JSON list of C-alpha atoms and ligand atoms in Angstrom, two decimals:
[
{"chain": "A", "resi": 1, "resn": "MET", "atom": "CA", "xyz": [2.32, -10.43, 19.53]},
{"chain": "A", "resi": 2, "resn": "LYS", "atom": "CA", "xyz": [4.72, -7.70, 18.43]},
{"chain": "A", "resi": 3, "resn": "ILE", "atom": "CA", "xyz": [3.58, -4.10, 18.04]},
{"chain": "A", "resi": 4, "resn": "HIS", "atom": "CA", "xyz": [5.70, -1.96, 15.72]},
{"chain": "A", "resi": 5, "resn": "ALA", "atom": "CA", "xyz": [4.99, 1.53, 16.98]},
{"chain": "A", "resi": 6, "resn": "ASP", "atom": "CA", "xyz": [6.17, 4.86, 18.25]},
{"chain": "A", "resi": 7, "resn": "PRO", "atom": "CA", "xyz": [4.30, 5.40, 21.54]},
{"chain": "A", "resi": 8, "resn": "ILE", "atom": "CA", "xyz": [4.24, 9.19, 21.03]},
{"chain": "A", "resi": 9, "resn": "THR", "atom": "CA", "xyz": [1.82, 9.01, 18.08]},
{"chain": "A", "resi": 10, "resn": "VAL", "atom": "CA", "xyz": [-1.97, 9.03, 18.41]},
{"chain": "A", "resi": 11, "resn": "ASN", "atom": "CA", "xyz": [-2.67, 5.63, 16.90]},
{"chain": "A", "resi": 12, "resn": "CYS", "atom": "CA", "xyz": [0.22, 3.96, 18.72]},
{"chain": "A", "resi": 13, "resn": "LYS", "atom": "CA", "xyz": [-0.80, 5.46, 22.07]},
{"chain": "A", "resi": 14, "resn": "LYS", "atom": "CA", "xyz": [-4.28, 4.12, 21.27]},
{"chain": "A", "resi": 15, "resn": "VAL", "atom": "CA", "xyz": [-3.06, 0.58, 20.67]},
{"chain": "A", "resi": 16, "resn": "LEU", "atom": "CA", "xyz": [-0.66, 0.47, 23.63]},
{"chain": "A", "resi": 17, "resn": "ALA", "atom": "CA", "xyz": [-3.28, 1.82, 26.06]},
{"chain": "A", "resi": 18, "resn": "GLY", "atom": "CA", "xyz": [-5.93, -0.44, 24.48]},
{"chain": "A", "resi": 19, "resn": "LEU", "atom": "CA", "xyz": [-3.79, -3.57, 24.77]},
{"chain": "A", "resi": 20, "resn": "ASP", "atom": "CA", "xyz": [-3.16, -2.77, 28.41]},
{"chain": "A", "resi": 21, "resn": "LEU", "atom": "CA", "xyz": [-6.91, -2.32, 28.98]},
{"chain": "A", "resi": 22, "resn": "ILE", "atom": "CA", "xyz": [-7.58, -5.62, 27.21]},
{"chain": "A", "resi": 23, "resn": "GLY", "atom": "CA", "xyz": [-4.86, -7.38, 29.15]},
{"chain": "A", "resi": 24, "resn": "ALA", "atom": "CA", "xyz": [-3.09, -8.56, 25.99]},
{"chain": "A", "resi": 25, "resn": "LYS", "atom": "CA", "xyz": [0.63, -9.18, 26.28]},
{"chain": "A", "resi": 26, "resn": "TYR", "atom": "CA", "xyz": [2.83, -7.67, 23.60]},
{"chain": "A", "resi": 27, "resn": "GLU", "atom": "CA", "xyz": [6.41, -6.83, 22.73]},
{"chain": "A", "resi": 28, "resn": "LEU", "atom": "CA", "xyz": [7.04, -3.27, 21.53]},
{"chain": "A", "resi": 29, "resn": "VAL", "atom": "CA", "xyz": [9.26, -2.84, 18.46]},
{"chain": "A", "resi": 30, "resn": "HIS", "atom": "CA", "xyz": [10.12, 0.84, 18.43]},
{"chain": "A", "resi": 31, "resn": "VAL", "atom": "CA", "xyz": [9.81, 2.65, 15.08]},
{"chain": "A", "resi": 32, "resn": "ASP", "atom": "CA", "xyz": [10.92, 6.28, 15.39]},
{"chain": "A", "resi": 33, "resn": "TYR", "atom": "CA", "xyz": [8.25, 8.52, 13.86]},
{"chain": "A", "resi": 34, "resn": "PHE", "atom": "CA", "xyz": [10.33, 11.72, 13.88]},
{"chain": "A", "resi": 35, "resn": "LYS", "atom": "CA", "xyz": [13.21, 9.87, 12.19]},
{"chain": "A", "resi": 36, "resn": "ALA", "atom": "CA", "xyz": [10.64, 8.73, 9.57]},
{"chain": "A", "resi": 37, "resn": "GLU", "atom": "CA", "xyz": [11.53, 5.06, 10.16]},
{"chain": "A", "resi": 38, "resn": "GLN", "atom": "CA", "xyz": [7.96, 4.22, 9.06]},
{"chain": "A", "resi": 39, "resn": "LYS", "atom": "CA", "xyz": [9.09, 5.12, 5.53]},
{"chain": "A", "resi": 40, "resn": "GLU", "atom": "CA", "xyz": [12.07, 2.76, 5.48]},
{"chain": "A", "resi": 41, "resn": "ALA", "atom": "CA", "xyz": [12.03, -0.46, 3.45]},
{"chain": "A", "resi": 42, "resn": "ALA", "atom": "CA", "xyz": [12.08, -2.75, 6.50]},
{"chain": "A", "resi": 43, "resn": "TYR", "atom": "CA", "xyz": [8.88, -1.19, 7.82]},
{"chain": "A", "resi": 44, "resn": "LEU", "atom": "CA", "xyz": [7.20, -0.87, 4.42]},
{"chain": "A", "resi": 45, "resn": "ALA", "atom": "CA", "xyz": [7.56, -4.64, 4.09]},
{"chain": "A", "resi": 46, "resn": "ILE", "atom": "CA", "xyz": [5.04, -5.05, 6.92]},
{"chain": "A", "resi": 47, "resn": "ASN", "atom": "CA", "xyz": [2.95, -1.92, 6.28]},
{"chain": "A", "resi": 48, "resn": "PRO", "atom": "CA", "xyz": [2.88, -0.44, 2.77]},
{"chain": "A", "resi": 49, "resn": "ASN", "atom": "CA", "xyz": [0.91, 2.56, 4.09]},
{"chain": "A", "resi": 50, "resn": "SER", "atom": "CA", "xyz": [4.06, 3.79, 5.87]},
{"chain": "A", "resi": 51, "resn": "SER", "atom": "CA", "xyz": [1.91, 4.54, 8.89]},
{"chain": "A", "resi": 52, "resn": "LEU", "atom": "CA", "xyz": [2.09, 3.35, 12.48]},
{"chain": "A", "resi": 53, "resn": "PRO", "atom": "CA", "xyz": [1.26, 1.01, 14.18]},
{"chain": "A", "resi": 54, "resn": "THR", "atom": "CA", "xyz": [1.47, -2.55, 12.81]},
{"chain": "A", "resi": 55, "resn": "MET", "atom": "CA", "xyz": [0.92, -5.80, 14.68]},
{"chain": "A", "resi": 56, "resn": "VAL", "atom": "CA", "xyz": [2.73, -9.04, 13.93]},
{"chain": "A", "resi": 57, "resn": "ASP", "atom": "CA", "xyz": [1.31, -12.15, 15.60]},
{"chain": "A", "resi": 58, "resn": "GLY", "atom": "CA", "xyz": [3.20, -15.19, 14.35]},
{"chain": "A", "resi": 59, "resn": "ASP", "atom": "CA", "xyz": [2.64, -15.21, 10.60]},
{"chain": "A", "resi": 60, "resn": "PHE", "atom": "CA", "xyz": [-0.33, -12.82, 10.85]},
{"chain": "A", "resi": 61, "resn": "LEU", "atom": "CA", "xyz": [0.23, -9.16, 9.97]},
{"chain": "A", "resi": 62, "resn": "LEU", "atom": "CA", "xyz": [-2.33, -6.49, 10.83]},
{"chain": "A", "resi": 63, "resn": "TRP", "atom": "CA", "xyz": [-2.36, -2.73, 10.40]},
{"chain": "A", "resi": 64, "resn": "GLU", "atom": "CA", "xyz": [-5.14, -0.25, 11.28]},
{"chain": "A", "resi": 65, "resn": "SER", "atom": "CA", "xyz": [-5.09, 0.52, 14.98]},
{"chain": "A", "resi": 66, "resn": "ASN", "atom": "CA", "xyz": [-8.77, -0.20, 15.61]},
{"chain": "A", "resi": 67, "resn": "ALA", "atom": "CA", "xyz": [-8.56, -3.56, 13.82]},
{"chain": "A", "resi": 68, "resn": "ILE", "atom": "CA", "xyz": [-5.62, -4.42, 16.10]},
{"chain": "A", "resi": 69, "resn": "LEU", "atom": "CA", "xyz": [-7.72, -3.65, 19.20]},
{"chain": "A", "resi": 70, "resn": "GLN", "atom": "CA", "xyz": [-10.64, -5.74, 17.90]},
{"chain": "A", "resi": 71, "resn": "TYR", "atom": "CA", "xyz": [-8.31, -8.66, 17.13]},
{"chain": "A", "resi": 72, "resn": "ALA", "atom": "CA", "xyz": [-6.51, -8.45, 20.47]},
{"chain": "A", "resi": 73, "resn": "ALA", "atom": "CA", "xyz": [-9.76, -8.31, 22.46]},
{"chain": "A", "resi": 74, "resn": "ASP", "atom": "CA", "xyz": [-11.15, -11.33, 20.59]},
{"chain": "A", "resi": 75, "resn": "LYS", "atom": "CA", "xyz": [-7.90, -13.28, 20.82]},
{"chain": "A", "resi": 76, "resn": "THR", "atom": "CA", "xyz": [-7.66, -12.60, 24.55]},
{"chain": "A", "resi": 77, "resn": "GLY", "atom": "CA", "xyz": [-11.36, -13.33, 24.99]},
{"chain": "A", "resi": 78, "resn": "ASN", "atom": "CA", "xyz": [-11.92, -10.07, 26.86]},
{"chain": "A", "resi": 79, "resn": "ASP", "atom": "CA", "xyz": [-15.67, -9.67, 26.35]},
{"chain": "A", "resi": 80, "resn": "ALA", "atom": "CA", "xyz": [-15.91, -6.96, 28.99]},
{"chain": "A", "resi": 81, "resn": "VAL", "atom": "CA", "xyz": [-14.04, -4.38, 26.91]},
{"chain": "A", "resi": 82, "resn": "TYR", "atom": "CA", "xyz": [-15.40, -5.64, 23.56]},
{"chain": "A", "resi": 83, "resn": "PRO", "atom": "CA", "xyz": [-18.77, -7.25, 24.35]},
{"chain": "A", "resi": 84, "resn": "ARG", "atom": "CA", "xyz": [-20.21, -9.91, 22.04]},
{"chain": "A", "resi": 85, "resn": "ASP", "atom": "CA", "xyz": [-23.82, -8.76, 22.40]},
{"chain": "A", "resi": 86, "resn": "LEU", "atom": "CA", "xyz": [-24.89, -8.00, 18.80]},
{"chain": "A", "resi": 87, "resn": "LYS", "atom": "CA", "xyz": [-26.08, -4.43, 19.27]},
{"chain": "A", "resi": 88, "resn": "THR", "atom": "CA", "xyz": [-23.41, -3.37, 21.76]},
{"chain": "A", "resi": 89, "resn": "ARG", "atom": "CA", "xyz": [-20.71, -4.67, 19.44]},
{"chain": "A", "resi": 90, "resn": "ALA", "atom": "CA", "xyz": [-22.25, -2.95, 16.41]},
{"chain": "A", "resi": 91, "resn": "ASP", "atom": "CA", "xyz": [-22.39, 0.29, 18.42]},
{"chain": "A", "resi": 92, "resn": "ILE", "atom": "CA", "xyz": [-18.70, -0.03, 19.37]},
{"chain": "A", "resi": 93, "resn": "ASN", "atom": "CA", "xyz": [-17.76, -0.89, 15.77]},
{"chain": "A", "resi": 94, "resn": "ARG", "atom": "CA", "xyz": [-19.66, 2.19, 14.60]},
{"chain": "A", "resi": 95, "resn": "TRP", "atom": "CA", "xyz": [-17.64, 4.45, 16.96]},
{"chain": "A", "resi": 96, "resn": "LEU", "atom": "CA", "xyz": [-14.37, 2.82, 15.87]},
{"chain": "A", "resi": 97, "resn": "LEU", "atom": "CA", "xyz": [-15.18, 3.56, 12.23]},
{"chain": "A", "resi": 98, "resn": "TRP", "atom": "CA", "xyz": [-16.32, 7.10, 13.05]},
{"chain": "A", "resi": 99, "resn": "GLU", "atom": "CA", "xyz": [-13.12, 7.72, 14.97]},
{"chain": "A", "resi": 100, "resn": "SER", "atom": "CA", "xyz": [-10.94, 6.59, 12.09]},
{"chain": "A", "resi": 101, "resn": "SER", "atom": "CA", "xyz": [-12.86, 8.32, 9.30]},
{"chain": "A", "resi": 102, "resn": "SER", "atom": "CA", "xyz": [-14.04, 11.56, 10.95]},
{"chain": "A", "resi": 103, "resn": "TRP", "atom": "CA", "xyz": [-12.83, 12.22, 14.48]},
{"chain": "A", "resi": 104, "resn": "PHE", "atom": "CA", "xyz": [-9.10, 11.51, 14.14]},
{"chain": "A", "resi": 105, "resn": "PRO", "atom": "CA", "xyz": [-8.73, 13.66, 10.97]},
{"chain": "A", "resi": 106, "resn": "SER", "atom": "CA", "xyz": [-10.43, 16.60, 12.69]},
{"chain": "A", "resi": 107, "resn": "CYS", "atom": "CA", "xyz": [-8.45, 16.38, 15.96]},
{"chain": "A", "resi": 108, "resn": "TYR", "atom": "CA", "xyz": [-5.27, 15.83, 13.95]},
{"chain": "A", "resi": 109, "resn": "VAL", "atom": "CA", "xyz": [-5.49, 19.35, 12.49]},
{"chain": "A", "resi": 110, "resn": "TYR", "atom": "CA", "xyz": [-5.04, 20.82, 16.00]},
{"chain": "A", "resi": 111, "resn": "LEU", "atom": "CA", "xyz": [-2.21, 18.40, 16.76]},
{"chain": "A", "resi": 112, "resn": "VAL", "atom": "CA", "xyz": [-0.30, 19.31, 13.62]},
{"chain": "A", "resi": 113, "resn": "GLU", "atom": "CA", "xyz": [-0.86, 23.06, 13.92]},
{"chain": "A", "resi": 114, "resn": "ASN", "atom": "CA", "xyz": [-0.38, 23.53, 17.66]},
{"chain": "A", "resi": 115, "resn": "CYS", "atom": "CA", "xyz": [2.10, 20.76, 18.51]},
{"chain": "A", "resi": 116, "resn": "VAL", "atom": "CA", "xyz": [3.99, 19.33, 15.53]},
{"chain": "A", "resi": 117, "resn": "LYS", "atom": "CA", "xyz": [4.61, 22.55, 13.60]},
{"chain": "A", "resi": 118, "resn": "PRO", "atom": "CA", "xyz": [5.93, 24.61, 16.57]},
{"chain": "A", "resi": 119, "resn": "LEU", "atom": "CA", "xyz": [8.12, 21.68, 17.61]},
{"chain": "A", "resi": 120, "resn": "LEU", "atom": "CA", "xyz": [9.68, 21.63, 14.15]},
{"chain": "A", "resi": 121, "resn": "GLY", "atom": "CA", "xyz": [10.28, 25.40, 14.23]},
{"chain": "A", "resi": 122, "resn": "ASP", "atom": "CA", "xyz": [7.24, 26.33, 12.15]},
{"chain": "A", "resi": 123, "resn": "GLU", "atom": "CA", "xyz": [4.21, 28.37, 13.19]},
{"chain": "A", "resi": 124, "resn": "ALA", "atom": "CA", "xyz": [0.59, 27.28, 13.59]},
{"chain": "A", "resi": 125, "resn": "ASP", "atom": "CA", "xyz": [-1.60, 28.65, 10.81]},
{"chain": "A", "resi": 126, "resn": "PRO", "atom": "CA", "xyz": [-4.71, 30.27, 12.40]},
{"chain": "A", "resi": 127, "resn": "ALA", "atom": "CA", "xyz": [-6.54, 30.02, 9.07]},
{"chain": "A", "resi": 128, "resn": "VAL", "atom": "CA", "xyz": [-6.14, 26.22, 9.02]},
{"chain": "A", "resi": 129, "resn": "ILE", "atom": "CA", "xyz": [-7.47, 25.96, 12.58]},
{"chain": "A", "resi": 130, "resn": "ALA", "atom": "CA", "xyz": [-10.36, 28.34, 11.81]},
{"chain": "A", "resi": 131, "resn": "ALA", "atom": "CA", "xyz": [-11.27, 26.27, 8.75]},
{"chain": "A", "resi": 132, "resn": "GLN", "atom": "CA", "xyz": [-11.59, 23.17, 10.95]},
{"chain": "A", "resi": 133, "resn": "ASP", "atom": "CA", "xyz": [-13.64, 24.84, 13.70]},
{"chain": "A", "resi": 134, "resn": "ALA", "atom": "CA", "xyz": [-17.18, 24.05, 12.44]},
{"chain": "A", "resi": 135, "resn": "GLN", "atom": "CA", "xyz": [-16.33, 20.43, 11.64]},
{"chain": "A", "resi": 136, "resn": "PHE", "atom": "CA", "xyz": [-14.67, 19.90, 15.03]},
{"chain": "A", "resi": 137, "resn": "HIS", "atom": "CA", "xyz": [-17.64, 21.31, 16.95]},
{"chain": "A", "resi": 138, "resn": "LYS", "atom": "CA", "xyz": [-20.12, 19.32, 14.87]},
{"chain": "A", "resi": 139, "resn": "LEU", "atom": "CA", "xyz": [-18.29, 16.07, 15.65]},
{"chain": "A", "resi": 140, "resn": "ALA", "atom": "CA", "xyz": [-17.58, 16.95, 19.29]},
{"chain": "A", "resi": 141, "resn": "SER", "atom": "CA", "xyz": [-21.29, 17.67, 19.79]},
{"chain": "A", "resi": 142, "resn": "ILE", "atom": "CA", "xyz": [-22.16, 14.19, 18.51]},
{"chain": "A", "resi": 143, "resn": "LEU", "atom": "CA", "xyz": [-19.76, 12.58, 20.98]},
{"chain": "A", "resi": 144, "resn": "ASP", "atom": "CA", "xyz": [-20.84, 14.96, 23.76]},
{"chain": "A", "resi": 145, "resn": "GLN", "atom": "CA", "xyz": [-24.48, 13.98, 23.22]},
{"chain": "A", "resi": 146, "resn": "ARG", "atom": "CA", "xyz": [-23.61, 10.29, 23.58]},
{"chain": "A", "resi": 147, "resn": "LEU", "atom": "CA", "xyz": [-21.55, 10.98, 26.70]},
{"chain": "A", "resi": 148, "resn": "SER", "atom": "CA", "xyz": [-24.43, 12.92, 28.26]},
{"chain": "A", "resi": 149, "resn": "GLN", "atom": "CA", "xyz": [-26.21, 9.56, 28.57]},
{"chain": "A", "resi": 150, "resn": "HIS", "atom": "CA", "xyz": [-23.54, 7.32, 30.15]},
{"chain": "A", "resi": 151, "resn": "THR", "atom": "CA", "xyz": [-20.19, 7.39, 31.90]},
{"chain": "A", "resi": 152, "resn": "TRP", "atom": "CA", "xyz": [-18.55, 5.62, 28.96]},
{"chain": "A", "resi": 153, "resn": "VAL", "atom": "CA", "xyz": [-19.26, 5.70, 25.23]},
{"chain": "A", "resi": 154, "resn": "ALA", "atom": "CA", "xyz": [-21.01, 2.32, 25.06]},
{"chain": "A", "resi": 155, "resn": "GLY", "atom": "CA", "xyz": [-22.69, 2.43, 28.47]},
{"chain": "A", "resi": 156, "resn": "ASP", "atom": "CA", "xyz": [-21.61, 1.87, 32.06]},
{"chain": "A", "resi": 157, "resn": "HIS", "atom": "CA", "xyz": [-18.37, 0.06, 31.27]},
{"chain": "A", "resi": 158, "resn": "VAL", "atom": "CA", "xyz": [-15.19, 1.13, 29.55]},
{"chain": "A", "resi": 159, "resn": "THR", "atom": "CA", "xyz": [-14.63, -0.48, 26.14]},
{"chain": "A", "resi": 160, "resn": "ILE", "atom": "CA", "xyz": [-12.09, -0.25, 23.34]},
{"chain": "A", "resi": 161, "resn": "ALA", "atom": "CA", "xyz": [-14.30, 2.46, 21.80]},
{"chain": "A", "resi": 162, "resn": "ASP", "atom": "CA", "xyz": [-13.42, 4.82, 24.67]},
{"chain": "A", "resi": 163, "resn": "ILE", "atom": "CA", "xyz": [-9.70, 4.31, 24.14]},
{"chain": "A", "resi": 164, "resn": "ALA", "atom": "CA", "xyz": [-9.99, 4.78, 20.36]},
{"chain": "A", "resi": 165, "resn": "LEU", "atom": "CA", "xyz": [-12.06, 7.96, 20.67]},
{"chain": "A", "resi": 166, "resn": "ALA", "atom": "CA", "xyz": [-9.87, 9.51, 23.35]},
{"chain": "A", "resi": 167, "resn": "ALA", "atom": "CA", "xyz": [-6.56, 8.83, 21.60]},
{"chain": "A", "resi": 168, "resn": "PRO", "atom": "CA", "xyz": [-6.81, 11.71, 19.08]},
{"chain": "A", "resi": 169, "resn": "MET", "atom": "CA", "xyz": [-7.28, 14.03, 22.10]},
{"chain": "A", "resi": 170, "resn": "HIS", "atom": "CA", "xyz": [-4.47, 12.61, 24.25]},
{"chain": "A", "resi": 171, "resn": "LEU", "atom": "CA", "xyz": [-2.55, 15.92, 24.20]},
{"chain": "A", "resi": 172, "resn": "HIS", "atom": "CA", "xyz": [-5.71, 18.06, 24.41]},
{"chain": "A", "resi": 173, "resn": "GLY", "atom": "CA", "xyz": [-4.13, 20.88, 26.44]},
{"chain": "A", "resi": 174, "resn": "TRP", "atom": "CA", "xyz": [-1.07, 21.39, 24.24]},
{"chain": "A", "resi": 175, "resn": "GLN", "atom": "CA", "xyz": [-3.23, 20.61, 21.22]},
{"chain": "A", "resi": 176, "resn": "GLN", "atom": "CA", "xyz": [-5.59, 23.46, 22.27]},
{"chain": "A", "resi": 177, "resn": "LEU", "atom": "CA", "xyz": [-8.71, 21.46, 21.50]},
{"chain": "A", "resi": 178, "resn": "PRO", "atom": "CA", "xyz": [-11.74, 23.72, 22.06]},
{"chain": "A", "resi": 179, "resn": "LEU", "atom": "CA", "xyz": [-13.58, 21.50, 24.56]},
{"chain": "A", "resi": 180, "resn": "ASP", "atom": "CA", "xyz": [-15.24, 24.03, 26.84]},
{"chain": "A", "resi": 181, "resn": "ASN", "atom": "CA", "xyz": [-18.62, 23.89, 25.09]},
{"chain": "A", "resi": 182, "resn": "HIS", "atom": "CA", "xyz": [-18.66, 20.08, 25.29]},
{"chain": "A", "resi": 183, "resn": "ARG", "atom": "CA", "xyz": [-18.91, 19.46, 29.03]},
{"chain": "A", "resi": 184, "resn": "HIS", "atom": "CA", "xyz": [-19.82, 15.76, 28.93]},
{"chain": "A", "resi": 185, "resn": "LEU", "atom": "CA", "xyz": [-16.97, 15.02, 26.55]},
{"chain": "A", "resi": 186, "resn": "LYS", "atom": "CA", "xyz": [-14.59, 17.03, 28.73]},
{"chain": "A", "resi": 187, "resn": "ARG", "atom": "CA", "xyz": [-15.77, 15.22, 31.90]},
{"chain": "A", "resi": 188, "resn": "TRP", "atom": "CA", "xyz": [-15.26, 11.85, 30.22]},
{"chain": "A", "resi": 189, "resn": "LEU", "atom": "CA", "xyz": [-11.78, 12.74, 28.96]},
{"chain": "A", "resi": 190, "resn": "THR", "atom": "CA", "xyz": [-10.40, 14.49, 32.03]},
{"chain": "A", "resi": 191, "resn": "THR", "atom": "CA", "xyz": [-11.87, 12.25, 34.73]},
{"chain": "A", "resi": 192, "resn": "ALA", "atom": "CA", "xyz": [-12.96, 8.87, 33.32]},
{"chain": "A", "resi": 193, "resn": "ILE", "atom": "CA", "xyz": [-10.30, 8.36, 30.63]},
{"chain": "A", "resi": 194, "resn": "GLU", "atom": "CA", "xyz": [-7.42, 10.10, 32.38]},
{"chain": "A", "resi": 195, "resn": "GLY", "atom": "CA", "xyz": [-8.17, 8.09, 35.52]},
{"chain": "A", "resi": 196, "resn": "LEU", "atom": "CA", "xyz": [-7.63, 4.77, 33.74]},
{"chain": "A", "resi": 197, "resn": "PRO", "atom": "CA", "xyz": [-4.39, 2.98, 34.69]},
{"chain": "A", "resi": 198, "resn": "CYS", "atom": "CA", "xyz": [-3.87, 1.96, 31.03]},
{"chain": "A", "resi": 199, "resn": "TRP", "atom": "CA", "xyz": [-4.03, 5.63, 30.02]},
{"chain": "A", "resi": 200, "resn": "GLN", "atom": "CA", "xyz": [-1.69, 6.78, 32.78]},
{"chain": "A", "resi": 201, "resn": "LYS", "atom": "CA", "xyz": [0.88, 4.08, 31.93]},
{"chain": "A", "resi": 202, "resn": "THR", "atom": "CA", "xyz": [1.03, 5.29, 28.32]},
{"chain": "A", "resi": 203, "resn": "MET", "atom": "CA", "xyz": [1.03, 9.04, 28.96]},
{"chain": "A", "resi": 204, "resn": "ILE", "atom": "CA", "xyz": [2.74, 11.33, 26.47]},
{"chain": "A", "resi": 205, "resn": "TYR", "atom": "CA", "xyz": [3.52, 14.89, 27.50]},
{"chain": "A", "resi": 206, "resn": "GLN", "atom": "CA", "xyz": [4.08, 18.23, 25.81]},
{"chain": "A", "resi": 207, "resn": "GLY", "atom": "CA", "xyz": [7.06, 17.95, 23.47]},
{"chain": "A", "resi": 208, "resn": "PHE", "atom": "CA", "xyz": [6.06, 14.37, 22.57]},
{"chain": "A", "resi": 209, "resn": "THR", "atom": "CA", "xyz": [7.95, 12.90, 25.49]},
{"chain": "A", "resi": 210, "resn": "THR", "atom": "CA", "xyz": [7.24, 10.04, 27.85]},
{"chain": "A", "resi": 211, "resn": "GLN", "atom": "CA", "xyz": [8.99, 12.01, 30.64]},
{"chain": "A", "resi": 212, "resn": "LYS", "atom": "CA", "xyz": [6.55, 13.78, 32.95]},
{"chain": "A", "resi": 213, "resn": "PRO", "atom": "CA", "xyz": [7.52, 17.47, 33.24]},
{"chain": "A", "resi": 214, "resn": "ASN", "atom": "CA", "xyz": [8.55, 18.66, 36.76]},
{"chain": "B", "resi": 1, "resn": "GSH", "atom": "N1", "xyz": [-5.99, 4.61, 10.19]},
{"chain": "B", "resi": 1, "resn": "GSH", "atom": "C1", "xyz": [-4.64, 4.32, 10.60]},
{"chain": "B", "resi": 1, "resn": "GSH", "atom": "C2", "xyz": [-3.89, 5.65, 10.69]},
{"chain": "B", "resi": 1, "resn": "GSH", "atom": "C3", "xyz": [-2.44, 5.44, 11.04]},
{"chain": "B", "resi": 1, "resn": "GSH", "atom": "C4", "xyz": [-1.70, 6.77, 11.05]},
{"chain": "B", "resi": 1, "resn": "GSH", "atom": "O1", "xyz": [-2.08, 7.74, 10.38]},
{"chain": "B", "resi": 1, "resn": "GSH", "atom": "N2", "xyz": [-0.60, 6.79, 11.82]},
{"chain": "B", "resi": 1, "resn": "GSH", "atom": "C5", "xyz": [0.21, 7.99, 11.88]},
{"chain": "B", "resi": 1, "resn": "GSH", "atom": "C6", "xyz": [0.68, 8.20, 13.29]},
{"chain": "B", "resi": 1, "resn": "GSH", "atom": "S1", "xyz": [-0.70, 8.55, 14.35]},
{"chain": "B", "resi": 1, "resn": "GSH", "atom": "C7", "xyz": [1.43, 7.79, 10.99]},
{"chain": "B", "resi": 1, "resn": "GSH", "atom": "O2", "xyz": [2.17, 6.87, 11.18]},
{"chain": "B", "resi": 1, "resn": "GSH", "atom": "N3", "xyz": [1.61, 8.63, 9.96]},
{"chain": "B", "resi": 1, "resn": "GSH", "atom": "C8", "xyz": [2.68, 8.47, 9.03]},
{"chain": "B", "resi": 1, "resn": "GSH", "atom": "C9", "xyz": [3.40, 9.70, 8.66]},
{"chain": "B", "resi": 1, "resn": "GSH", "atom": "O3", "xyz": [2.95, 10.81, 9.05]},
{"chain": "B", "resi": 1, "resn": "GSH", "atom": "O4", "xyz": [4.44, 9.60, 7.99]},
{"chain": "B", "resi": 1, "resn": "GSH", "atom": "C10", "xyz": [-4.64, 3.58, 11.93]},
{"chain": "B", "resi": 1, "resn": "GSH", "atom": "O5", "xyz": [-5.59, 3.79, 12.71]},
{"chain": "B", "resi": 1, "resn": "GSH", "atom": "O6", "xyz": [-3.74, 2.78, 12.21]}
]
């Protein structure tokens, strides 16, 4: 399968780390986000949303990062990271939908304000961050509550839900995500997630670079 992606973006980091966790082989087709290549005709032909990533597997095209992880886990037959048990799978699917509809948009505000804008020579707007504060803490408390019960989101084993939920926080320091009041979430992110080989292999650092700073 081919993954059209820019590894520096949240949803591409998610898919590349997730595919590594799953053990699915892929070929990366680099689409440069900061050069806006996702808006060019060649890319729009495979993804009319002009958003990254997109998977091409033979004649099958798939966009939506979480759908790509679900497909890859099923195709590979990796039931450990995407279990087939009815309730466990429904639970994971619920977190994937929550991540896409609620969690990513909230975390993204901090990424845009504290990372993207300063990088492009603009300033973070404290009013925009303040306006997101209540929503972020509401959502983070929901995830924190779940993570107070288990090591991983869906129990004692890492699943694709963990990768999806962590991806919008992958630059949490630079992003200045207010995590201190969410100790279970912070423990999960900074020890469990950041200890995963698939996460370490796909690390992105301050400045949106794959080069580890000295
Ligand atoms: N729900 C989509 C969201 C994809 C998305 O928003 N991707 C961002 C990068 S993380 C993007 O390409 N945005 C396009 C742009 O800003 O021009 C998914 O999970 O794949």
